[in-house]
Coordinates of C-alpha atoms in Angstrom, one line a residue:
Chain A
M1 CA 136.4 195.5 59.2
S2 CA 133.7 193.4 57.5
S3 CA 134.8 193.7 54.2
N4 CA 138.0 191.7 55.2
L5 CA 136.0 189.1 56.8
H6 CA 133.7 188.7 53.9
K7 CA 137.0 188.6 51.3
K8 CA 138.5 185.9 53.5
L9 CA 135.0 183.8 53.6
K10 CA 135.0 183.9 49.9
E11 CA 138.4 182.9 49.4
R12 CA 137.6 179.7 51.9
A13 CA 134.8 179.0 50.3
I14 CA 136.4 179.1 46.7
E15 CA 139.3 176.8 48.1
A16 CA 136.7 174.4 49.3
V17 CA 134.9 174.0 45.9
L18 CA 138.4 173.4 44.3
F19 CA 139.4 171.0 46.8
L20 CA 136.0 169.2 46.2
S21 CA 136.7 169.0 42.5
A22 CA 140.0 167.5 43.2
L23 CA 138.7 164.8 45.5
S24 CA 136.2 164.0 42.8
S25 CA 139.1 161.5 41.5
V26 CA 139.1 159.7 44.7
F27 CA 135.3 159.3 44.7
I28 CA 135.5 158.0 41.0
T29 CA 138.1 155.5 41.9
L30 CA 135.8 154.4 45.0
S31 CA 132.6 154.1 43.2
I32 CA 134.5 151.8 40.6
V33 CA 135.5 149.7 43.1
I34 CA 132.0 149.3 45.3
V35 CA 130.1 149.2 42.1
L36 CA 132.1 146.2 40.9
A37 CA 132.4 144.7 44.2
Y38 CA 128.7 145.1 44.9
E39 CA 127.0 143.7 41.3
S40 CA 130.0 141.3 41.2
F41 CA 129.0 139.8 44.9
G42 CA 125.9 138.4 43.7
F43 CA 127.4 136.7 40.9
F44 CA 130.1 134.9 43.3
R45 CA 127.4 134.0 45.7
E46 CA 125.7 132.1 43.1
V47 CA 129.2 130.7 41.2
P48 CA 132.1 129.2 43.1
L49 CA 135.4 131.4 42.9
L50 CA 137.0 128.1 42.2
E51 CA 134.8 127.3 39.0
F52 CA 135.3 131.0 38.1
L53 CA 138.9 130.6 37.9
T54 CA 139.6 127.5 36.6
G55 CA 136.6 126.6 34.2
T56 CA 137.9 126.2 30.6
Q57 CA 134.1 127.0 29.4
W58 CA 132.2 130.4 29.2
T59 CA 128.5 129.8 28.1
P60 CA 126.7 132.0 30.5
L61 CA 123.8 132.6 28.1
F62 CA 123.3 128.6 27.3
A63 CA 120.5 126.7 29.0
E64 CA 123.1 124.7 31.0
P65 CA 125.3 127.9 31.8
K66 CA 129.3 127.3 32.6
F67 CA 131.1 130.1 34.0
G68 CA 134.9 129.5 33.7
I69 CA 136.7 132.7 32.8
L70 CA 139.6 131.5 31.2
P71 CA 138.5 131.2 27.4
L72 CA 138.0 135.2 27.9
V73 CA 141.1 135.7 29.8
T74 CA 143.2 133.9 27.1
G75 CA 141.3 135.4 24.1
T76 CA 142.3 138.6 26.1
L77 CA 145.6 137.8 26.4
L78 CA 146.1 136.2 22.9
T79 CA 145.2 139.3 21.3
T80 CA 147.2 141.4 23.5
A81 CA 150.3 139.6 23.1
I82 CA 149.8 139.8 18.9
A83 CA 149.5 143.6 19.4
L84 CA 152.5 143.7 21.4
G85 CA 154.3 141.7 19.0
V86 CA 153.6 144.2 16.6
A87 CA 153.6 147.6 18.7
L88 CA 156.8 146.9 20.9
P89 CA 159.3 146.6 18.4
L90 CA 158.0 149.2 15.8
G91 CA 157.4 151.7 18.6
L92 CA 160.9 151.2 20.1
I93 CA 162.8 151.2 17.0
A94 CA 160.7 154.3 15.8
A95 CA 161.5 155.9 19.5
I96 CA 165.2 155.4 18.9
Y97 CA 165.0 156.8 15.4
L98 CA 163.1 159.6 16.3
S99 CA 165.3 160.4 19.4
E100 CA 168.6 159.6 18.3
Y101 CA 168.7 159.5 14.3
A102 CA 166.1 162.1 12.9
P103 CA 167.0 165.7 12.5
H104 CA 165.2 167.8 14.5
R105 CA 162.5 169.1 11.7
L106 CA 161.5 165.7 10.8
R107 CA 160.9 164.6 14.4
E108 CA 158.4 167.6 15.2
T109 CA 156.4 166.8 12.2
V110 CA 156.4 162.9 12.4
K111 CA 155.5 162.7 16.3
P112 CA 152.4 164.4 16.1
V113 CA 151.3 162.7 12.9
L114 CA 152.4 159.2 14.5
E115 CA 150.2 160.5 17.6
L116 CA 147.2 160.8 15.2
L117 CA 147.2 157.0 15.2
A118 CA 145.9 157.1 18.9
A119 CA 143.3 159.7 17.8
V120 CA 141.4 157.5 15.4
P121 CA 138.1 156.3 16.7
T122 CA 138.6 152.8 17.4
V123 CA 135.5 151.6 15.8
V124 CA 136.8 152.8 12.5
Y125 CA 139.9 150.5 13.4
G126 CA 137.4 147.8 13.9
Y127 CA 136.1 148.4 10.3
F128 CA 139.6 148.4 9.2
A129 CA 140.5 145.1 10.8
L130 CA 137.5 143.1 9.6
L131 CA 137.0 144.6 6.2
F132 CA 140.3 145.7 4.9
L133 CA 143.1 143.5 6.8
T134 CA 141.2 140.1 7.4
P135 CA 140.6 139.6 3.5
L136 CA 143.9 140.3 3.0
L137 CA 145.5 138.2 5.4
Q138 CA 143.0 135.2 3.9
V139 CA 144.8 135.6 0.3
L140 CA 148.2 134.7 2.3
I141 CA 146.7 132.4 5.0
P142 CA 143.6 130.3 3.3
E143 CA 142.6 128.7 6.6
L144 CA 142.3 132.1 8.4
S145 CA 138.6 132.3 9.2
G146 CA 136.4 135.3 8.7
F147 CA 136.7 136.4 12.5
N148 CA 140.1 135.8 14.2
A149 CA 142.3 137.1 16.9
L150 CA 145.2 137.7 14.2
S151 CA 144.0 140.7 12.5
P152 CA 142.3 142.6 15.3
G153 CA 145.5 142.1 17.2
I154 CA 147.8 143.6 14.3
I155 CA 145.3 146.3 14.3
M156 CA 145.6 147.1 17.9
G157 CA 149.3 146.9 17.8
I158 CA 149.6 149.8 15.0
M159 CA 147.2 151.7 17.3
I160 CA 149.3 151.4 20.4
I161 CA 152.5 152.3 18.7
P162 CA 152.2 156.1 19.7
Y163 CA 151.7 155.1 23.1
V164 CA 154.9 153.0 23.2
S165 CA 157.1 155.7 20.8
S166 CA 156.2 158.6 22.6
V167 CA 156.7 157.7 26.1
S168 CA 160.0 155.6 25.4
E169 CA 160.9 158.7 23.2
D170 CA 160.3 161.2 26.0
A171 CA 162.5 158.8 28.2
M172 CA 165.4 158.8 25.7
K173 CA 165.1 162.6 25.3
A174 CA 165.4 162.8 28.9
V175 CA 168.9 161.3 28.9
P176 CA 171.7 164.4 29.1
M177 CA 173.3 165.2 26.3
Q178 CA 176.7 164.8 27.9
I179 CA 176.1 161.2 28.3
R180 CA 175.7 160.9 24.8
E181 CA 178.6 163.2 24.1
G182 CA 180.3 161.0 26.2
S183 CA 179.9 158.0 24.1
Y184 CA 180.6 159.8 20.6
A185 CA 183.9 161.1 22.0
M186 CA 184.9 157.4 22.8
G187 CA 184.3 156.8 19.1
A188 CA 181.2 155.1 19.5
T189 CA 178.5 155.1 16.7
K190 CA 174.9 156.2 17.0
F191 CA 173.7 152.7 17.1
Q192 CA 176.3 151.9 19.8
T193 CA 175.3 155.0 21.7
A194 CA 171.8 154.2 21.3
F195 CA 171.6 150.3 22.3
K196 CA 174.4 150.4 24.9
V197 CA 174.0 153.7 26.6
I198 CA 170.8 155.3 25.9
I199 CA 168.4 152.4 26.3
P200 CA 170.2 151.4 29.6
A201 CA 170.1 155.0 30.9
A202 CA 166.4 155.3 29.8
F203 CA 165.4 151.9 30.6
S204 CA 162.7 152.4 33.2
G205 CA 160.8 154.7 30.9
I206 CA 160.8 152.6 28.2
A207 CA 159.4 149.8 30.6
A208 CA 156.8 152.2 31.7
A209 CA 156.0 152.7 28.2
F210 CA 155.9 149.1 27.3
I211 CA 153.5 148.5 30.5
M212 CA 151.0 151.5 29.3
G213 CA 151.1 149.6 25.8
I214 CA 150.2 146.4 27.4
S215 CA 147.4 147.9 29.5
R216 CA 145.8 149.7 26.3
A217 CA 145.8 146.4 24.7
I218 CA 143.9 144.4 27.4
G219 CA 141.5 147.1 27.9
E220 CA 140.6 147.9 24.2
T221 CA 137.0 146.9 23.2
M222 CA 135.8 147.8 19.8
V223 CA 138.4 146.5 17.5
V224 CA 138.0 142.9 18.9
A225 CA 134.3 143.4 19.5
I226 CA 133.9 143.7 15.8
A227 CA 136.7 141.5 14.1
A228 CA 137.4 138.9 16.7
G229 CA 134.0 137.0 16.5
M230 CA 132.8 137.0 19.9
M231 CA 133.1 133.4 20.5
P232 CA 134.4 132.2 24.0
N233 CA 137.2 130.0 22.7
F234 CA 139.8 128.4 25.0
T235 CA 142.7 128.3 22.5
A236 CA 146.0 129.6 21.6
N237 CA 145.6 129.8 17.8
P238 CA 145.2 133.1 16.7
L239 CA 143.6 132.1 13.4
E240 CA 140.4 130.9 15.2
P241 CA 137.7 133.3 16.4
V242 CA 138.0 134.5 20.3
E243 CA 136.4 136.5 22.5
T244 CA 138.0 138.8 25.1
L245 CA 136.8 140.1 28.3
T246 CA 135.9 143.6 26.8
A247 CA 134.2 142.0 23.8
Y248 CA 132.2 140.0 26.0
I249 CA 130.7 142.9 28.2
V250 CA 129.9 144.8 24.8
Q251 CA 128.0 141.6 23.4
V252 CA 125.9 141.2 26.7
S253 CA 125.2 145.0 26.9
L254 CA 123.8 145.0 23.4
G255 CA 121.0 142.2 24.3
D256 CA 119.3 145.3 27.0
V257 CA 120.5 143.1 30.0
P258 CA 117.6 142.8 32.5
H259 CA 118.6 144.4 35.9
G260 CA 119.7 141.9 38.7
T261 CA 119.9 138.9 36.6
L262 CA 122.8 136.7 36.6
E263 CA 123.6 137.4 33.0
Y264 CA 123.6 141.3 34.2
K265 CA 126.3 140.2 37.0
T266 CA 128.2 138.1 34.6
I267 CA 129.6 141.1 33.2
F268 CA 130.5 143.1 36.3
A269 CA 132.5 139.8 37.0
A270 CA 134.4 140.1 33.8
G271 CA 134.7 143.6 34.8
V272 CA 136.4 143.1 38.2
V273 CA 138.8 140.9 36.3
L274 CA 139.7 143.4 33.7
F275 CA 140.1 146.0 36.4
L276 CA 142.3 144.0 38.5
M277 CA 144.6 143.4 35.6
T278 CA 144.8 146.8 34.3
L279 CA 145.1 148.0 38.0
V280 CA 148.4 145.7 38.6
L281 CA 150.2 147.1 35.4
N282 CA 148.9 150.7 36.4
I283 CA 150.8 150.3 39.7
I284 CA 153.9 148.9 38.0
G285 CA 153.8 151.7 35.4
F286 CA 153.5 154.5 38.0
W287 CA 156.4 153.0 40.2
L288 CA 158.5 153.0 37.2
R289 CA 157.8 156.4 36.0
K290 CA 158.6 157.5 39.5
R291 CA 162.0 155.8 39.0
I292 CA 162.8 157.9 36.1
R293 CA 162.0 161.0 37.9
E294 CA 164.6 160.2 40.3
A295 CA 167.3 159.0 38.1
Y296 CA 169.2 162.0 36.8
Chain B
M1 CA 196.3 147.0 24.3
N2 CA 195.1 143.8 22.5
E3 CA 197.6 142.6 19.9
E4 CA 194.8 142.3 17.3
L5 CA 193.8 145.9 17.6
R6 CA 197.3 147.1 16.6
N7 CA 197.0 146.0 13.4
V8 CA 195.6 149.1 11.1
E9 CA 193.8 147.0 8.7
T10 CA 191.7 145.1 11.7
I11 CA 190.7 148.3 13.4
K12 CA 189.5 149.9 9.9
K13 CA 187.6 146.7 9.4
R14 CA 185.9 147.1 13.0
I15 CA 185.0 150.6 12.0
A16 CA 183.6 149.7 8.6
Y17 CA 181.5 146.8 10.6
T18 CA 180.4 149.4 13.4
K19 CA 179.4 151.9 10.6
F20 CA 177.6 149.3 8.5
W21 CA 175.6 148.3 11.7
D22 CA 174.7 152.3 11.9
R23 CA 173.4 152.5 8.5
V24 CA 171.2 149.2 8.7
F25 CA 169.6 150.9 11.7
L26 CA 169.0 154.3 10.1
S27 CA 167.0 152.3 7.3
V28 CA 165.5 150.0 9.7
G29 CA 164.5 153.1 11.7
S30 CA 163.0 155.1 9.0
L31 CA 161.1 152.1 8.0
A32 CA 159.6 151.1 11.4
T33 CA 158.4 154.9 11.6
L34 CA 156.9 154.7 8.1
V35 CA 154.7 151.6 8.9
G36 CA 152.6 153.5 11.0
L37 CA 152.2 156.5 8.9
V38 CA 151.5 154.1 5.8
L39 CA 148.9 152.5 7.6
L40 CA 147.3 155.4 8.9
F41 CA 147.4 156.5 5.3
T42 CA 146.0 153.1 3.7
L43 CA 143.1 153.4 6.6
F44 CA 142.1 156.7 5.1
I45 CA 142.1 155.7 1.3
D46 CA 140.3 152.4 2.2
L47 CA 137.7 154.4 4.2
F48 CA 137.2 157.1 1.4
V49 CA 137.4 154.9 -1.4
D50 CA 134.3 152.7 0.3
G51 CA 132.4 155.4 1.8
A52 CA 132.5 158.6 -0.1
P53 CA 130.3 157.7 -2.7
R54 CA 127.6 157.4 0.0
L55 CA 128.4 160.7 1.3
S56 CA 125.8 163.4 0.7
L57 CA 123.4 165.9 2.3
K58 CA 120.6 163.2 2.7
F59 CA 123.0 160.9 4.4
L60 CA 123.4 163.3 7.2
T61 CA 119.4 164.1 7.3
S62 CA 118.1 160.6 7.2
F63 CA 117.1 158.3 9.8
P64 CA 118.6 154.9 9.7
S65 CA 116.5 152.4 7.9
R66 CA 116.2 148.7 6.8
F67 CA 117.1 149.8 3.4
P68 CA 120.7 150.4 3.3
E69 CA 120.6 153.2 0.5
E70 CA 118.1 155.3 2.5
A71 CA 119.6 154.8 5.7
G72 CA 121.2 157.8 7.0
I73 CA 122.8 159.2 10.4
L74 CA 120.7 162.0 11.3
S75 CA 119.9 160.7 15.0
A76 CA 123.5 159.6 15.4
W77 CA 125.2 163.0 15.0
V78 CA 122.3 164.6 16.9
G79 CA 122.8 162.0 19.7
T80 CA 126.8 163.0 19.4
F81 CA 126.3 166.3 19.6
L82 CA 123.9 166.3 22.6
V83 CA 125.9 163.8 24.5
M84 CA 129.1 165.9 23.9
L85 CA 127.3 168.9 25.3
V86 CA 126.5 167.0 28.8
T87 CA 130.1 165.7 28.6
A88 CA 131.5 169.2 28.3
F89 CA 129.4 170.6 30.8
A90 CA 130.2 168.2 33.4
A91 CA 133.9 167.4 32.7
I92 CA 135.2 171.2 32.1
P93 CA 134.3 172.9 35.0
V94 CA 135.4 170.1 37.6
G95 CA 138.4 169.1 35.7
I96 CA 139.8 173.1 35.5
A97 CA 138.8 173.4 39.3
A98 CA 140.9 169.9 40.1
G99 CA 143.7 171.1 38.4
I100 CA 143.9 174.8 39.7
Y101 CA 143.7 173.3 43.3
L102 CA 146.4 170.6 42.9
E103 CA 148.7 173.4 41.3
E104 CA 147.9 176.2 43.3
Y105 CA 146.5 175.6 46.6
A106 CA 147.3 171.8 47.4
R107 CA 149.7 171.5 50.1
K108 CA 152.3 168.7 50.2
N109 CA 150.7 165.9 52.0
W110 CA 149.3 162.4 52.0
L111 CA 145.7 163.6 50.7
T112 CA 147.2 165.2 47.7
D113 CA 149.5 162.4 47.2
I114 CA 146.5 159.9 46.9
I115 CA 144.6 162.6 44.7
E116 CA 147.8 162.3 42.3
I117 CA 147.8 158.7 42.5
N118 CA 144.1 158.4 41.5
I119 CA 144.1 160.5 38.9
S120 CA 147.2 158.9 37.3
N121 CA 145.2 155.4 37.8
L122 CA 142.0 156.9 36.3
A123 CA 143.7 157.7 33.0
G124 CA 144.6 154.4 32.5
I125 CA 141.7 152.3 33.4
P126 CA 139.9 150.7 30.3
S127 CA 137.0 152.9 29.0
I128 CA 134.4 149.7 29.3
V129 CA 135.1 149.6 33.1
Y130 CA 133.7 153.5 33.2
G131 CA 130.8 152.2 31.1
L132 CA 130.1 149.6 33.8
L133 CA 130.4 152.0 36.6
A134 CA 127.9 154.2 34.8
L135 CA 125.5 151.3 34.2
G136 CA 125.7 150.8 38.1
L137 CA 125.5 154.0 39.3
F138 CA 123.9 156.3 36.6
V139 CA 121.1 153.9 35.2
Y140 CA 120.4 151.9 38.4
F141 CA 121.4 153.7 41.5
F142 CA 120.9 157.4 40.4
K143 CA 117.9 155.9 38.2
F144 CA 118.8 158.4 35.1
G145 CA 118.0 155.7 32.9
E146 CA 119.5 154.5 29.4
S147 CA 119.4 158.5 28.4
V148 CA 121.6 161.3 26.9
L149 CA 122.3 162.5 30.6
T150 CA 123.4 159.0 31.7
G151 CA 126.1 158.7 28.3
G152 CA 127.2 162.1 28.7
L153 CA 128.1 161.8 32.2
A154 CA 129.8 158.1 31.7
L155 CA 132.2 160.1 29.1
A156 CA 132.7 163.0 31.3
L157 CA 134.5 160.5 33.7
L158 CA 136.7 159.2 30.9
V159 CA 137.5 162.9 29.9
L160 CA 138.2 164.3 33.6
P161 CA 141.5 162.9 34.1
M162 CA 142.5 164.3 30.5
V163 CA 141.2 167.7 31.4
I164 CA 142.9 167.7 35.1
I165 CA 146.3 166.6 33.8
A166 CA 146.2 169.3 30.8
T167 CA 145.2 172.3 33.1
R168 CA 148.2 171.2 35.6
E169 CA 150.8 171.2 32.7
A170 CA 149.4 174.8 31.4
I171 CA 149.4 176.0 35.0
R172 CA 152.8 174.7 36.0
A173 CA 154.4 176.9 32.8
I174 CA 153.6 180.3 34.2
P175 CA 156.8 181.4 36.3
N176 CA 156.4 182.1 39.8
S177 CA 157.3 186.0 39.3
I178 CA 153.8 186.2 38.0
R179 CA 152.3 185.2 40.9
E180 CA 154.9 187.1 43.3
A181 CA 154.0 190.5 41.5
S182 CA 150.3 189.7 42.1
Y183 CA 150.6 189.1 45.9
A184 CA 152.9 192.1 46.2
L185 CA 150.1 194.0 44.7
G186 CA 147.9 192.8 47.7
A187 CA 145.8 190.5 45.9
T188 CA 144.4 187.5 47.4
K189 CA 145.3 184.0 46.0
W190 CA 141.9 183.6 44.5
Q191 CA 142.3 187.0 42.5
T192 CA 145.7 186.0 41.6
V193 CA 144.3 182.7 39.9
Q194 CA 141.4 184.7 38.4
W195 CA 143.1 187.5 37.1
H196 CA 146.6 185.8 36.1
I197 CA 146.8 181.9 36.2
I198 CA 143.5 181.2 34.4
P199 CA 143.9 184.0 31.4
Y200 CA 147.6 182.7 30.9
S201 CA 147.1 178.8 30.9
V202 CA 143.7 179.3 28.8
G203 CA 145.4 178.2 25.6
G204 CA 147.0 174.9 27.0
I205 CA 143.6 174.0 29.2
L206 CA 141.5 174.7 25.7
T207 CA 143.8 172.2 23.9
G208 CA 143.4 169.3 26.8
I209 CA 139.5 170.1 26.5
I210 CA 139.6 169.6 22.8
I211 CA 141.9 166.7 22.2
G212 CA 139.6 165.2 25.4
L213 CA 136.6 165.8 23.6
S214 CA 137.6 164.6 20.4
R215 CA 138.7 161.3 22.1
A216 CA 135.2 161.0 23.9
I217 CA 133.4 161.4 20.4
G218 CA 134.9 158.2 19.1
E219 CA 134.1 156.4 22.4
T220 CA 131.8 153.4 21.8
A221 CA 132.2 150.9 24.5
P222 CA 130.9 152.8 27.5
I223 CA 128.0 154.2 25.5
I224 CA 127.0 150.5 24.5
T225 CA 127.3 149.4 28.4
V226 CA 125.0 152.2 29.3
G227 CA 122.5 151.1 27.0
A228 CA 122.4 153.5 23.9
L229 CA 119.8 152.4 21.3
T230 CA 121.1 150.9 17.9
F231 CA 118.3 152.0 15.8
I232 CA 116.5 155.0 16.5
A233 CA 114.0 156.8 14.0
F234 CA 113.2 160.2 16.0
L235 CA 115.3 162.9 17.5
P236 CA 115.3 163.7 21.1
S237 CA 113.3 166.3 22.6
S238 CA 114.3 169.7 21.2
P239 CA 116.2 172.2 23.9
V240 CA 114.5 175.4 22.4
T241 CA 110.7 175.5 23.3
P242 CA 108.4 178.3 21.7
D243 CA 106.6 179.0 24.9
F244 CA 108.2 180.3 28.2
P245 CA 110.7 179.8 29.6
F246 CA 111.9 178.6 25.9
L247 CA 114.5 176.3 27.3
S248 CA 113.4 172.4 28.0
F249 CA 115.8 169.9 29.4
K250 CA 113.5 166.9 28.3
W251 CA 116.3 165.8 26.1
L252 CA 118.4 164.7 28.8
S253 CA 116.3 162.0 29.7
D254 CA 115.4 161.0 26.0
P255 CA 117.0 157.5 24.8
F256 CA 119.7 158.4 22.2
T257 CA 122.4 156.8 19.9
V258 CA 125.6 158.3 18.7
M259 CA 128.1 158.2 15.4
P260 CA 130.1 155.2 16.7
I261 CA 127.3 152.8 17.7
Q262 CA 125.8 153.8 14.5
L263 CA 129.1 152.6 12.8
F264 CA 129.1 149.6 14.7
N265 CA 125.9 148.5 14.2
W266 CA 126.2 148.7 10.3
V267 CA 129.8 147.1 10.5
S268 CA 128.1 144.3 12.4
R269 CA 125.7 143.3 9.5
P270 CA 126.4 140.8 7.0
Q271 CA 124.9 142.7 3.8
Q272 CA 127.7 144.8 2.0
A273 CA 125.3 147.9 1.4
F274 CA 125.3 148.4 5.2
H275 CA 129.3 148.2 5.2
I276 CA 129.2 151.2 2.7
N277 CA 127.1 153.1 5.2
A278 CA 129.7 152.2 8.0
A279 CA 132.5 153.4 5.8
A280 CA 130.6 156.7 5.1
T281 CA 129.9 157.3 9.0
G282 CA 133.8 156.4 9.6
I283 CA 134.5 159.2 7.4
V284 CA 132.3 161.9 8.9
L285 CA 133.6 160.6 12.6
L286 CA 137.6 160.5 11.2
L287 CA 137.0 164.2 10.0
M288 CA 135.6 165.4 12.9
T289 CA 138.4 164.1 15.2
L290 CA 141.4 165.0 12.9
L291 CA 139.6 168.6 12.5
M292 CA 139.7 168.7 16.5
N293 CA 143.2 167.6 16.8
A294 CA 144.2 170.1 14.1
L295 CA 142.2 172.8 16.2
A296 CA 144.0 171.9 19.2
I297 CA 147.6 171.7 17.7
Y298 CA 146.8 175.0 16.2
I299 CA 145.7 176.8 19.4
R300 CA 148.8 175.2 21.6
Y301 CA 151.2 176.8 18.5
R302 CA 149.3 180.3 19.1
S303 CA 149.2 180.5 22.7
R304 CA 152.9 179.5 22.9
K305 CA 154.0 182.1 20.3
K306 CA 151.8 185.0 22.0
I307 CA 153.3 184.3 25.3
K308 CA 157.2 184.8 26.1
W309 CA 157.9 184.8 29.5

């Protein structure tokens, strides 16, 4: 029967198209790796890897260029650390409150509103950091410079609260009710139950949420590009201007880089470092989330 | 039992002590939850106070200018609209198809595992890395140039994992009995997908698409790396022409700017007058994002209410 054959062929063709679409994710990852490797290969032919990894000066646009990535890495780590100082405690406490204390109705309204924090465009957060928070902080800390690591760090922290709180809350909600009831039956308060029973039980989920928060903070671009100063500064002082890996890529891209120049290749070298940092975190996070699924 | 615990007074004291900490956490917890909400609120107020006086029809219909009072965001919002058009056309079909494949067709094997790991990994890659990919691949390898097409495709890469994940979640919620009923009537796999799976999951898929696009509208970093311009005093060519065939795709290869870039440009200038323009652009951007999120929540709510399995 030819209509049957026709039907079968059509089914096969459709499945092939769907499969190719699913495979596109693999192609995208491959092309990221290939493009980053290819474009930074030229960079590492001109700049020795040792100088790149250990140099403390990053001045690729000067007449006598220096290619030490460390100032960009410390800038990234500094703003990330400040963001985590805000997001981890606030996000975790909010998650415990919403999961263990808040009445159902309140949780169902607060959670989506809290998630709006992550929906606000990051340029708007940059505006807020530079023109609202920095002047406010300068009243408290007079020696704070107009561009600094502190205020974008704090704003980034606020921005990633929902990433931390949402995933941790889901992990805590996944702890079976009997475990809570067992704890209450022993006469424990909600506080004791939350900290001694729920948090240990949901540990891998909470850890995955933290990792996700760190990864977001490392990759965040516009807040630091606007408010941190775009000054590659090898420092741990949050009151000074700094530049992150992401902000450097933005800075160079703004100047319409000629294709193939060393200047063009530097953004891919910075991109490789950024990609590897977040890749490691993504792998740890993936592994932790896999463990939650197996836990109960 | 511990000697100390036999004393009723000490037991009472201990209970009071633990209850005290319970109450302390209750207030600390509600405060911590409030901090985020208060800051969100402060941000709205600050933006509105700064930018609202500048918002007018003229602001939306003027080109950027050296004179802050005359500057507007016409080229920026038209650019945003065109870029989103490309993003939607590229990301939605591929994303839905990939989601359907993984839920309905994929066998449990190593290839499926690799695809799954890739999708969750892509969702965690910083947006600026997608910008670098688009710069190397679309601008210089495929020679699309610094165009609307490149910008739209760069954002499509970013939105794709979101569409795939939303599609899968929506499909997973459909009970197996539906599929079995369809097969029992002699339907093929694709007929089942086409007549049952897709129509029933459309609410969830739509929610994911809208949230993904609302994220893409605010994205700046990948658009900067592919070379969007910061000052454009003209519009891309019109997609509709008066002559046959009435449609033109020349706009795809035109240079462009988008609203977040216009905002970034104005906020980076020292003059206060440009900061007001930045705030006004921020309001427009924020309103669009919030409206899209509200729409997504509404669709999710309605589609959940309509279907009772």
